[in-house]
Coordinates of C-alpha atoms in Angstrom, one line a residue:
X1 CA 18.2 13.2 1.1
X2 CA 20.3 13.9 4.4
X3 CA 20.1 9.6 5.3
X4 CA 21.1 9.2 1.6
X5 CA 23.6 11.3 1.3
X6 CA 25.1 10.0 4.8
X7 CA 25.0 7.0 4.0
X8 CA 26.8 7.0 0.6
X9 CA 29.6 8.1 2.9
X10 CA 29.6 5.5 5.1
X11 CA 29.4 2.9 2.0
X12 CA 32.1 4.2 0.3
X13 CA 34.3 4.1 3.7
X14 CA 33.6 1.3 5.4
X15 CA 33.2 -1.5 1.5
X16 CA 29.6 -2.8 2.4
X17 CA 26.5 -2.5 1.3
X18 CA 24.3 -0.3 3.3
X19 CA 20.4 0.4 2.9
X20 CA 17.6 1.4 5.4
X21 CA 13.7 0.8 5.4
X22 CA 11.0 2.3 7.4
X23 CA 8.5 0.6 9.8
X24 CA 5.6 1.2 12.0
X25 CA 5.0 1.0 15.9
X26 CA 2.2 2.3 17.2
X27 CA 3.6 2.7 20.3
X28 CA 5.9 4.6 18.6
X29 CA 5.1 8.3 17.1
X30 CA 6.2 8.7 13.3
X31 CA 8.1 6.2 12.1
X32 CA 11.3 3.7 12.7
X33 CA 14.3 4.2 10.6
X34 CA 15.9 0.5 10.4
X35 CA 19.6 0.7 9.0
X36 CA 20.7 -2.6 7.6
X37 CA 24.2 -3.7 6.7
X38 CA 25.2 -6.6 4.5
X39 CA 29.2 -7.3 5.4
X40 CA 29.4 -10.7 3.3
X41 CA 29.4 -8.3 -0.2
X42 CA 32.1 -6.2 0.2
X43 CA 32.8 -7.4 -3.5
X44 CA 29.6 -6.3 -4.9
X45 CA 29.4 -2.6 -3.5
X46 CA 29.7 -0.6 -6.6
X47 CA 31.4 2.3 -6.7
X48 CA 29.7 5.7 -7.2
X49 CA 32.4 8.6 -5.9
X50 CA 32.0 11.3 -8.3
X51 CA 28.9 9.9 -10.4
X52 CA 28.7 12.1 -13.3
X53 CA 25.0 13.5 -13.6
X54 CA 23.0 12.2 -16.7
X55 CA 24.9 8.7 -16.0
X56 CA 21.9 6.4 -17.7
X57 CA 22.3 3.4 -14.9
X58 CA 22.4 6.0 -11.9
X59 CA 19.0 7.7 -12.4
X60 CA 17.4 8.9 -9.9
X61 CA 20.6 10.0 -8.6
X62 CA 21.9 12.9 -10.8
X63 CA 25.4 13.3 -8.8
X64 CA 27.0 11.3 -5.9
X65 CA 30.1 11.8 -3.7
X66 CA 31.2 11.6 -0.9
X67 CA 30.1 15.3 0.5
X68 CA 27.2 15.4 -1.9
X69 CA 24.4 14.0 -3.6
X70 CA 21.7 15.8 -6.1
X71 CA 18.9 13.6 -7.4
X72 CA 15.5 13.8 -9.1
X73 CA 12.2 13.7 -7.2
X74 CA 9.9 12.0 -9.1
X75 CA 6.3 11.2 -7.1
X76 CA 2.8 10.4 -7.9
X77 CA -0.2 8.9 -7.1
X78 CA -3.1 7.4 -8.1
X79 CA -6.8 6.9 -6.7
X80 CA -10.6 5.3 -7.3
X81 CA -13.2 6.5 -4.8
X82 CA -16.3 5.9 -4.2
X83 CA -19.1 7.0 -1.7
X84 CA -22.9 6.1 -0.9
X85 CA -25.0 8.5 0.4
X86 CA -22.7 11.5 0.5
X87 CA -23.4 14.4 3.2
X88 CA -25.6 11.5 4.5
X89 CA -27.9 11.8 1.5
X90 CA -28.7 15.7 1.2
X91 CA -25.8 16.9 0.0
X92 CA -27.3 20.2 -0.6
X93 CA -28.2 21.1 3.1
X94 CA -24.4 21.0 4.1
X95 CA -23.3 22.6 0.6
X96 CA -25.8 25.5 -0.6
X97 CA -23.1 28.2 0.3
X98 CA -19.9 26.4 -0.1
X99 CA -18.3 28.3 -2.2
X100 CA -16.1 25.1 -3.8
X101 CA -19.3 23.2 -4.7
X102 CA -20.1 22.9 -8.3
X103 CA -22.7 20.0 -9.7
X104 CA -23.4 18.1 -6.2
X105 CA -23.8 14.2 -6.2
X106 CA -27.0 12.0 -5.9
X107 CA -27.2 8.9 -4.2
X108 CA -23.5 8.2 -5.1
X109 CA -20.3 9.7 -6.1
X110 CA -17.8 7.6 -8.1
X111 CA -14.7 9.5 -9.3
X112 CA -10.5 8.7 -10.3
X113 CA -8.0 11.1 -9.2
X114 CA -4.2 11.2 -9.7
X115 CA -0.9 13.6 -9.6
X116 CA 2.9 13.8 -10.8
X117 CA 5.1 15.5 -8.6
X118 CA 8.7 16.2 -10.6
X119 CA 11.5 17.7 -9.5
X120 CA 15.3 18.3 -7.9
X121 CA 16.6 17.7 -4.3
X122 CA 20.4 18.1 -2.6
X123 CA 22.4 17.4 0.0
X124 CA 25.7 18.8 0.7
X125 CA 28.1 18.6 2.9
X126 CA 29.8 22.1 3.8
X127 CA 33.7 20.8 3.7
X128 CA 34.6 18.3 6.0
X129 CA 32.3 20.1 8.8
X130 CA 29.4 18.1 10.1
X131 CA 27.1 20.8 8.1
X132 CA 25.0 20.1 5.5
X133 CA 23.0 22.5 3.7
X134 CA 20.0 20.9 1.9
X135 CA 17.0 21.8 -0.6
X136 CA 14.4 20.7 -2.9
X137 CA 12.0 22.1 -5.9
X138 CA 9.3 20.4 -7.3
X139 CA 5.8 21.0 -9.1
X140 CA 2.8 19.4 -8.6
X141 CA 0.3 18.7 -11.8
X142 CA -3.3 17.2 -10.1
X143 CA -6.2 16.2 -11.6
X144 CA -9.6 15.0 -10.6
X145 CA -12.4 13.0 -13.1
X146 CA -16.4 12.2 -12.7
X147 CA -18.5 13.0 -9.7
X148 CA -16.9 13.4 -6.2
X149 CA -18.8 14.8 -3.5
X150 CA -18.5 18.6 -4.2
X151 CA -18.4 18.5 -8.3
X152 CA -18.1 16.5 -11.2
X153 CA -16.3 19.0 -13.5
X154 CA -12.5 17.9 -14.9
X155 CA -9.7 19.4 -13.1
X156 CA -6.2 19.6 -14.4
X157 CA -3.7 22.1 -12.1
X158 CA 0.0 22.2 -12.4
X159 CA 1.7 24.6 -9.6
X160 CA 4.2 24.5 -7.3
X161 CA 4.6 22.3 -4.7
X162 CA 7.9 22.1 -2.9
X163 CA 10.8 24.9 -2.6
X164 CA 12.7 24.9 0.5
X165 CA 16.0 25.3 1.4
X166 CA 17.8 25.0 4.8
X167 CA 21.2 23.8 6.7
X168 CA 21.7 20.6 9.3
X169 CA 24.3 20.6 11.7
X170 CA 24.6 17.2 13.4
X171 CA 27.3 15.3 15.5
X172 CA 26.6 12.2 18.3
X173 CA 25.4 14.4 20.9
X174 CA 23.7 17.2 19.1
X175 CA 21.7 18.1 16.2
X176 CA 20.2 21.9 15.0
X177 CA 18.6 22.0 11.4
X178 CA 16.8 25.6 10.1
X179 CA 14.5 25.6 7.1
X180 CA 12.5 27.7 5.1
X181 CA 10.0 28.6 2.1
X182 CA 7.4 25.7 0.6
X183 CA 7.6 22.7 2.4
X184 CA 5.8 19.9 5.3
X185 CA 5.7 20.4 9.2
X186 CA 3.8 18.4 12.4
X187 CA 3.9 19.2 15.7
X188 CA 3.5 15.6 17.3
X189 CA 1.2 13.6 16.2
X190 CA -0.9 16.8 14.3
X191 CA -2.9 17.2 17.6
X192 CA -2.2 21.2 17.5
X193 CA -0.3 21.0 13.8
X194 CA -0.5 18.6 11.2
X195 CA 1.3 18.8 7.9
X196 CA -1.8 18.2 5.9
X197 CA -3.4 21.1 6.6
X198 CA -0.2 22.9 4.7
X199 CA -2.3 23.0 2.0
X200 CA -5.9 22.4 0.3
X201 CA -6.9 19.9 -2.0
X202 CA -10.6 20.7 -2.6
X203 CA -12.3 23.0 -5.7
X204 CA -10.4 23.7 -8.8
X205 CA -6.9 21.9 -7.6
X206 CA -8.4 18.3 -7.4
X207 CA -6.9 15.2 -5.7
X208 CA -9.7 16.2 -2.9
X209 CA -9.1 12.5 -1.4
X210 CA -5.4 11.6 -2.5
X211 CA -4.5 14.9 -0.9
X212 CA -1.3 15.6 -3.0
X213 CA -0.5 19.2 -2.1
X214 CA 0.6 19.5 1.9
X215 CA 3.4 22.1 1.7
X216 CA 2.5 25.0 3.2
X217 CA 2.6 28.4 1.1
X218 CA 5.7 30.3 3.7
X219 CA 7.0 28.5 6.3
X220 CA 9.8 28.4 8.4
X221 CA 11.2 25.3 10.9
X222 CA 13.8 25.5 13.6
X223 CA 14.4 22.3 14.9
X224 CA 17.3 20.7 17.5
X225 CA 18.2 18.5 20.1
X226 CA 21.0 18.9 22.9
X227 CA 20.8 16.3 25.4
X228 CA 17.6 15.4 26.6
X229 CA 16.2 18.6 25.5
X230 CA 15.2 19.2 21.7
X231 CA 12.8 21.7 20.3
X232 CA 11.0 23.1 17.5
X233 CA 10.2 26.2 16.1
X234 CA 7.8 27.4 13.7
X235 CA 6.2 29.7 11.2
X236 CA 3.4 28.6 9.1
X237 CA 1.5 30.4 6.2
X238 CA -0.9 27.4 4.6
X239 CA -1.4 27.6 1.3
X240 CA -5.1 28.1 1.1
X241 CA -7.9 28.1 -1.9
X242 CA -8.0 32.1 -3.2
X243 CA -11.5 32.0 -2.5
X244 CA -11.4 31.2 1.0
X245 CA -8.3 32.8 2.1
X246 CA -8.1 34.0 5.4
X247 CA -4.5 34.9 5.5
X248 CA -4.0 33.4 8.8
X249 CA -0.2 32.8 10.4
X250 CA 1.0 30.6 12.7
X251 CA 4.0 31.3 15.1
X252 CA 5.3 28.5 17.9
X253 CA 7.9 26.8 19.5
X254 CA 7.6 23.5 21.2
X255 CA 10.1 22.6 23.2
X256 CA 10.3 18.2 24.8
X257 CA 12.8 16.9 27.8
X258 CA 13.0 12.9 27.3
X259 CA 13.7 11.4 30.7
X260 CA 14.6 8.1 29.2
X261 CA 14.0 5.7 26.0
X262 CA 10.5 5.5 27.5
X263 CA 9.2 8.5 28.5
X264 CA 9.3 12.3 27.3
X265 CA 7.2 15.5 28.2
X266 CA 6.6 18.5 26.1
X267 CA 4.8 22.3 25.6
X268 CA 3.9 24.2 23.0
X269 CA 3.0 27.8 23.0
X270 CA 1.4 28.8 19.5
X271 CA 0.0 32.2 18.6
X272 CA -1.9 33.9 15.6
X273 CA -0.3 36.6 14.5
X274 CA -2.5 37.9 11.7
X275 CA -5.9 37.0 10.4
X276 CA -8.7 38.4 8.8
X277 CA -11.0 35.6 10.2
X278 CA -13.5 36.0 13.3
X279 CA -15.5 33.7 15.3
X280 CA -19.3 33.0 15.1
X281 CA -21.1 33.6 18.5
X282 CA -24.8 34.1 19.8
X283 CA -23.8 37.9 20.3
X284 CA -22.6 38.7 17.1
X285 CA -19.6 40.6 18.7
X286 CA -16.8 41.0 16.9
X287 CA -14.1 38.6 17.8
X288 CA -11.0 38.7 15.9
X289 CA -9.0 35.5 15.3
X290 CA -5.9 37.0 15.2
X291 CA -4.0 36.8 18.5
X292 CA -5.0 33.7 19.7
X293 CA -2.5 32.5 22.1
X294 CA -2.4 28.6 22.6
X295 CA -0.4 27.0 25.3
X296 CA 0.1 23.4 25.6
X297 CA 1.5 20.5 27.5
X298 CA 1.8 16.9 26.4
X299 CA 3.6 13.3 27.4
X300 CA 3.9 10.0 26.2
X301 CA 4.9 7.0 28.2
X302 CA 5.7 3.4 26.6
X303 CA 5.7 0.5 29.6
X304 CA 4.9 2.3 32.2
X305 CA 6.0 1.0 35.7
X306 CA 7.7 -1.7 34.2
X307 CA 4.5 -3.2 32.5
X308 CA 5.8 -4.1 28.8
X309 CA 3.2 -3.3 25.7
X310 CA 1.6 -0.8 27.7
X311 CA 1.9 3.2 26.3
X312 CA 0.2 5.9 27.8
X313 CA -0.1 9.5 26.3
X314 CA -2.0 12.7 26.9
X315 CA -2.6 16.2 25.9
X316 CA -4.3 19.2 27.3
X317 CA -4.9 23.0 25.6
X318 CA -5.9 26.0 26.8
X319 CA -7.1 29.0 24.3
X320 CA -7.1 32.7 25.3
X321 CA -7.3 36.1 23.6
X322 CA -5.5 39.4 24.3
X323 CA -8.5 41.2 23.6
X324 CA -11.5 39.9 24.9
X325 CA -12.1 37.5 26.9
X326 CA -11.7 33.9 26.2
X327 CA -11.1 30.6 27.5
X328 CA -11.3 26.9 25.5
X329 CA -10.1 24.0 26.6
X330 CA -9.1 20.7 24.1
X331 CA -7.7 17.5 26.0
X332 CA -7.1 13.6 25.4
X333 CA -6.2 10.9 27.1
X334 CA -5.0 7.3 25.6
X335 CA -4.2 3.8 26.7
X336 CA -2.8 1.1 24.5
X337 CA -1.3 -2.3 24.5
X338 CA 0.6 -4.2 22.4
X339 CA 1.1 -7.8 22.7
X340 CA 4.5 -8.1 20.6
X341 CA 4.7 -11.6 21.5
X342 CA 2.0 -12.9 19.4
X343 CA 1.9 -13.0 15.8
X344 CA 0.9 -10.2 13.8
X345 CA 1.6 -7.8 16.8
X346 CA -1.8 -6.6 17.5
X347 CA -2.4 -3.7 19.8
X348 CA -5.6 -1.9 20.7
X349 CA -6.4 2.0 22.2
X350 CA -8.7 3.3 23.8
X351 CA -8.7 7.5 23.2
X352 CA -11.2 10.2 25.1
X353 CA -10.6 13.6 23.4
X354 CA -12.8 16.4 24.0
X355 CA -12.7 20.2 22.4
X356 CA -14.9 22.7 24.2
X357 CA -17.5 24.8 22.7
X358 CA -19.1 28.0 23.8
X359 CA -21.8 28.2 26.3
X360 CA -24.1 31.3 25.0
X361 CA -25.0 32.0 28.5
X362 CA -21.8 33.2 29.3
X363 CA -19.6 36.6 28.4
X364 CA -16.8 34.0 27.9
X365 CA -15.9 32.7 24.4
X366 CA -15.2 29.4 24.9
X367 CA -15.3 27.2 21.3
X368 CA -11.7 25.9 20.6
X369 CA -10.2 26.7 17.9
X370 CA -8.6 23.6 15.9
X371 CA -5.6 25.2 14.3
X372 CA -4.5 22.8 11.6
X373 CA -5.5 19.9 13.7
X374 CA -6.1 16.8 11.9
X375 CA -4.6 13.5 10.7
X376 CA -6.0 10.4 8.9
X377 CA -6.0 7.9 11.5
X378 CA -4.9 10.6 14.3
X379 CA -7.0 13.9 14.4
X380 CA -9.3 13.5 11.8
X381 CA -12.3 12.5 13.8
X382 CA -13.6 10.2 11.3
X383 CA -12.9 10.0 7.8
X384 CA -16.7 10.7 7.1
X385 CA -17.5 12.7 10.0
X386 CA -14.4 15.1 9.8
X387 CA -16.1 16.7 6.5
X388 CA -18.7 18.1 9.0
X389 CA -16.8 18.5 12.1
X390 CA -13.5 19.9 13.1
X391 CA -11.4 19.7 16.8
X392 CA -14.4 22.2 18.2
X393 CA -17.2 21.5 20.5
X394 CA -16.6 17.8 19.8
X395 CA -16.2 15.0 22.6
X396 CA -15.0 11.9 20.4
X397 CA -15.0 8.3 22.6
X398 CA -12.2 6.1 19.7
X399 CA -11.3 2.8 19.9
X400 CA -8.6 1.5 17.9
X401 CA -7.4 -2.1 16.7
X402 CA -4.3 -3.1 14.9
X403 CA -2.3 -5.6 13.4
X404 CA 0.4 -6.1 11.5
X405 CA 1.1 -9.4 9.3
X406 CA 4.1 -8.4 8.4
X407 CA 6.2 -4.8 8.5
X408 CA 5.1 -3.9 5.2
X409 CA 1.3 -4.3 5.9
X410 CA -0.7 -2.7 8.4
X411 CA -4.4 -3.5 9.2
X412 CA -6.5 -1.1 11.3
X413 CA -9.7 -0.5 12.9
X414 CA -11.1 2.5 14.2
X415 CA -14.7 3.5 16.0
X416 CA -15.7 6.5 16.8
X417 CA -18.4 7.9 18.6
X418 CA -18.9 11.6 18.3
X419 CA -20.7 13.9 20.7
X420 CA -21.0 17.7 20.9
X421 CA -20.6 19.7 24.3
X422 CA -22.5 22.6 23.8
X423 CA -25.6 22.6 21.5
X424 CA -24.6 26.2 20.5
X425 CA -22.6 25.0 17.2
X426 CA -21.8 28.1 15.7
X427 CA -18.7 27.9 13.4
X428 CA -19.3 24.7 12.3
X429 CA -21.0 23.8 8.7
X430 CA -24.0 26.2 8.6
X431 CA -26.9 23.3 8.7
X432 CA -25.5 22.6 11.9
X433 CA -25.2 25.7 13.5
X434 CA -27.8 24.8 16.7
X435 CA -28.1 22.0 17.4
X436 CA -31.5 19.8 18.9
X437 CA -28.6 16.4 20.3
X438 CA -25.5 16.3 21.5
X439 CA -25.6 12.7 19.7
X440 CA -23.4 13.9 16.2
X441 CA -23.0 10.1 15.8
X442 CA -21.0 7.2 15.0
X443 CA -18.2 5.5 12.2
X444 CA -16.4 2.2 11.7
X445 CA -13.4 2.3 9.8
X446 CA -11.1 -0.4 8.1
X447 CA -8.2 0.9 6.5
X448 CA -5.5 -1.1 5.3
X449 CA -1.8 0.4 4.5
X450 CA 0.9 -1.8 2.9
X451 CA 4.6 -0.8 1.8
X452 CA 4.4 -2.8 -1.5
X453 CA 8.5 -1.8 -2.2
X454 CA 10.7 0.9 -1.5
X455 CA 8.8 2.4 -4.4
X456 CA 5.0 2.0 -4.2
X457 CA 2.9 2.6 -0.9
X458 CA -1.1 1.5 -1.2
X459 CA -4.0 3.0 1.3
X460 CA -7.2 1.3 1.0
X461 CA -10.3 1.9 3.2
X462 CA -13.9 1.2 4.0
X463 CA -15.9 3.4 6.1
X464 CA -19.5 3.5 7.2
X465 CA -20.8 6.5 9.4
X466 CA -24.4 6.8 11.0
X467 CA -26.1 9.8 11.4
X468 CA -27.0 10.7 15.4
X469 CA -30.2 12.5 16.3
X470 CA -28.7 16.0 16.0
X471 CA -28.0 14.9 12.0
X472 CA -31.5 12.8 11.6
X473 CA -33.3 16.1 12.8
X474 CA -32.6 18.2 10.3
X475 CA -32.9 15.6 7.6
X476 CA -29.8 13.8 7.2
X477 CA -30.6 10.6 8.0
X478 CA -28.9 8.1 5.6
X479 CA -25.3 6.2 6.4
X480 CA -22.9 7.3 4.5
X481 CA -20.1 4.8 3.0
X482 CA -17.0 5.5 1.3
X483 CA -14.4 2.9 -0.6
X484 CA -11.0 4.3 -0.8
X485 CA -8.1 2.6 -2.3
X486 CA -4.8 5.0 -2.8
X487 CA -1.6 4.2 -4.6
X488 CA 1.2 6.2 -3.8
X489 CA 5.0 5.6 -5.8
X490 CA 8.0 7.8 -5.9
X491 CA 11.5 7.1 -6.8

């Protein structure tokens, strides 16, 4: 709404037609926004100052000027899944006390999901000040048919999704921007925070693979830059199923310095305020989630030493508690390369991330705790294997290929190869509690994302996951595949 409703000003001022698009880099976090101008149709740029609202050829814009613009959210989606094998063929070991699971799969779960998200967003500009105060409200109706791999009853839900409100103040040299109530927010690349861990998807809500619902149930976000220096900070209450609500908060600030167009450091320091939740151990002491105190430090470097294609990034994150004593570790490191001389662009990575899990034998707690850590493609360690494990006692080797044929599509590969620290596993699915390997075990992934228009976005993807030796020794021993193809459209 902000780019929109800048860049009606600009059109109106400067005659020409003006539009933007958004591509991909991944040597690049997030994404690129490409403005394009057109200066040959300065004949053809229709006017839209003062656009009455309910005007029949401006929809979705509801009101236009040149300090404001109000217009309809409209969004929805559409998906057909379908998985062999699910929980690596007994889905009853991973599920007998999972709360969200109704009538579990057999061999194979084929299901359709879908969701309409409707509803109103503005920008404004406050005078002739370079403030703009901004908002949006919209609802979210869901609904999930046949067998997935936790149910097979019909879900229809209709609740809120979206409410926020919040003010940007930007010029050429500085930007702050506050926001608060229902609405998304990452830290980086979801390594500590990821926006869809806002919310849940599974049991009665459906959409358990579109994953529609990712605003978060409170939060606030106070974000700037000033220089070289920009920041963000953050409160986060997800929005979590009733039945498995923990009422855990999130408070941080992460704060980057970018020493040129290349290269930027950051930290984050992220704390748990309240929480009713407490850690599994060997013990059985009593060990409080809330006040966990997170610090982290992070960088990313794009051609280093002068060697073009070539992007280098790494995290590390230490976890300790105010009252009792803990100490967990989660790291990564990455190297990648682009060639983006040759056609198509394609660029492979290599990523070593490892979460540290407790070592019984010690008075030290020592399992990281994920946070809202994940990510398809990022931090969600598989798209199979992340069902069973989370950014705790995990050592993942990834490998990831990519190529893109054009902007609009990209093509992907991923392996992973998943390994657990500590054979103590508690806090993890119950069936895998102790564990006989360290081997967890190993996924391909193709996955294939392509900007049909402005207005339509399709996800499509093929996974196959083996079962390692801690999995085949408790029974699980078939692959498990899953077919995934996602259209997203909004207007």
């Amino acid at each position: 709404m902000i780019v929109e409703a800048r860049l009606a000003k600009a059109r109106e001022r400067a005659g020409v037609k003006i539009g933007y698009k958004l591509e991909s880099d991944p040597s690049v976090r997030g994404v690129i926004l490409v403005v394009e101008i057109d200066m040959s149709l300065n004949d053809e740029v229709e006017n839209t100052v003062g656009r009455a609202i309910g005007a029949s050829d401006s929809f979705p814009t509801l009101y236009r000027s040149e300090r404001a613009l109000f217009t309809t959210i409209l969004a929805g989606g559409f998906g057909a899944y379908s998985d062999g094998e699910p929980w690596f063929g007994v889905p009853l070991l991973f599920n007998a006390k999972n709360p969200i699971a109704g009538h579990l799969p057999g061999s194979r779960a084929t299901w359709t999901e879908g969701f309409a998200e409707p509803g109103i967003g503005a920008a404004v500009q406050i005078g002739d000040s370079p403030i703009y105060a901004f908002g949006a409200v919209t609802a979210l109706t869901s609904w999930s048919f046949g067998q997935d791999i936790y149910r097979n009853d019909p879900r229809v839900v209709t609740r809120a999704e979206k409410a926020y409100a919040g003010f940007l103040y930007v010029d050429p040299d500085k930007w702050f921007s506050v926001s608060v109530g229902r609405q998304n927010l990452t830290v980086n690349d979801g390594f500590l925070v990821h926006f869809v861990r806002g919310s849940s998807n599974a049991g009665a809500r459906g959409g358990l693979y579109l994953g529609p619902r990712n605003a978060n149930d409170m939060s606030v976000s106070i974000d700037g830059r000033a220089g070289a220096w920009s920041w963000k900070g953050f409160y986060i209450d997800p929005d979590e199923l009733s039945n498995l609500e923990s009422k855990t908060t999130f408070l941080g600030l992460n704060v980057r310095h970018t020493f040129g167009p290349d290269f930027y450091m950051d930290g984050t320091v992220l704390g748990i305020p309240r929480s009713v939740s407490h850690y599994a151990n060997p013990q059985k002491n009593d060990l409080p989630r809330e006040g966990l105190i997170t610090a982290a430090a992070h960088m990313r470097w794009r051609n280093p030493v002068d060697i073009k294609g070539v992007w280098l990034e790494s995290e590390i994150a230490h976890q300790s508690h105010a009252r009792y004593a803990m100490s967990a570790f989660a790291a990564y490191g990455l190297a990648g390369y682009m060639a983006s001389d040759l056609p198509w662009t394609p660029s492979i990575s290599y990523r070593l991330a490892y979460a540290s899990g407790d070592n019984p034998t010690t008075k030290t707690y020592e399992r990281f705790d994920p946070l809202l850590s994940t990510g398809l493609g990022n931090w969600l360690q598989g798209v199979t294997f992340g069902k069973l494990t989370t950014n705790s006692n995990l050592a993942v080797h990834r490998i990831q290929f990519n190529v893109t044929p054009n902007p609009a599509l990209n093509l992907t590969f991923d392996f992973h190869r998943l390994l657990a620290p500590q054979l103590n596993n508690l806090g993890s699915n119950p069936a895998l509690g102790t564990l006989s390997s360290h081997d967890l075990g190993k996924e391909f992934t193709w996955s294939a994302r392509w900007a049909i228009s402005r207005n339509f976005f399709l996800q499509s993807l093929v996974s196959l996951a083996y079962p390692g030796q801690a999995f085949q020794s408790i029974g699980a021993t078939r692959s498990w595949t899953t077919l995934q193809a996602s259209l997203y459209w909004s207007l």
